[in-house]
């Protein structure tokens, strides 16, 4: 969450030429367990994961913690934009892919 808002603060402070920020969120931020297929919209959030972590803490498990972190980070981004709408000159777009495919960035590069 702090990583997301830190980038937004930087764009607010130093991004006079920024036109759009694209937040790579996750389907984890909006998904909810349902018995029937449904369409998710901008009004859907994975509140059950957030609630599980609030009540169980680390005992909620790593998957619930990941789901809650993605939900809280994206919510924080939208709250930031709403709180600073009179100050920002850019817009925010969030994409919520189910998976990200591609080569991993190496953590260490050998000389």
PDB file of C-alpha atoms in Angstrom, residues 1-8 68-77 79:
ATOM      1  CA  UNK A   1       0.000   0.000   0.000  1.00  0.00           C
ATOM      2  CA  UNK A   2       2.778   2.442   0.890  1.00  0.00           C
ATOM      3  CA  UNK A   3       4.597   1.579  -2.320  1.00  0.00           C
ATOM      4  CA  UNK A   4       1.537   2.510  -4.343  1.00  0.00           C
ATOM      5  CA  UNK A   5       0.889   5.779  -2.542  1.00  0.00           C
ATOM      6  CA  UNK A   6       4.584   6.655  -2.658  1.00  0.00           C
ATOM      7  CA  UNK A   7       4.534   6.513  -6.464  1.00  0.00           C
ATOM      8  CA  UNK A   8       1.355   8.605  -6.544  1.00  0.00           C
ATOM      9  CA  UNK A  68      -5.879  -8.340   1.024  1.00  0.00           C
ATOM     10  CA  UNK A  69      -2.683  -6.480   0.138  1.00  0.00           C
ATOM     11  CA  UNK A  70      -3.719  -6.133  -3.518  1.00  0.00           C
ATOM     12  CA  UNK A  71      -7.185  -4.959  -2.477  1.00  0.00           C
ATOM     13  CA  UNK A  72      -5.874  -2.397   0.013  1.00  0.00           C
ATOM     14  CA  UNK A  73      -3.215  -1.090  -2.386  1.00  0.00           C
ATOM     15  CA  UNK A  74      -5.693  -0.454  -5.178  1.00  0.00           C
ATOM     16  CA  UNK A  75      -8.230   1.085  -2.809  1.00  0.00           C
ATOM     17  CA  UNK A  76      -5.498   3.368  -1.471  1.00  0.00           C
ATOM     18  CA  UNK A  77      -4.678   4.490  -5.016  1.00  0.00           C
ATOM     19  CA  UNK A  79      -8.625   7.185  -2.383  1.00  0.00           C
TER      20      UNK A  79
END
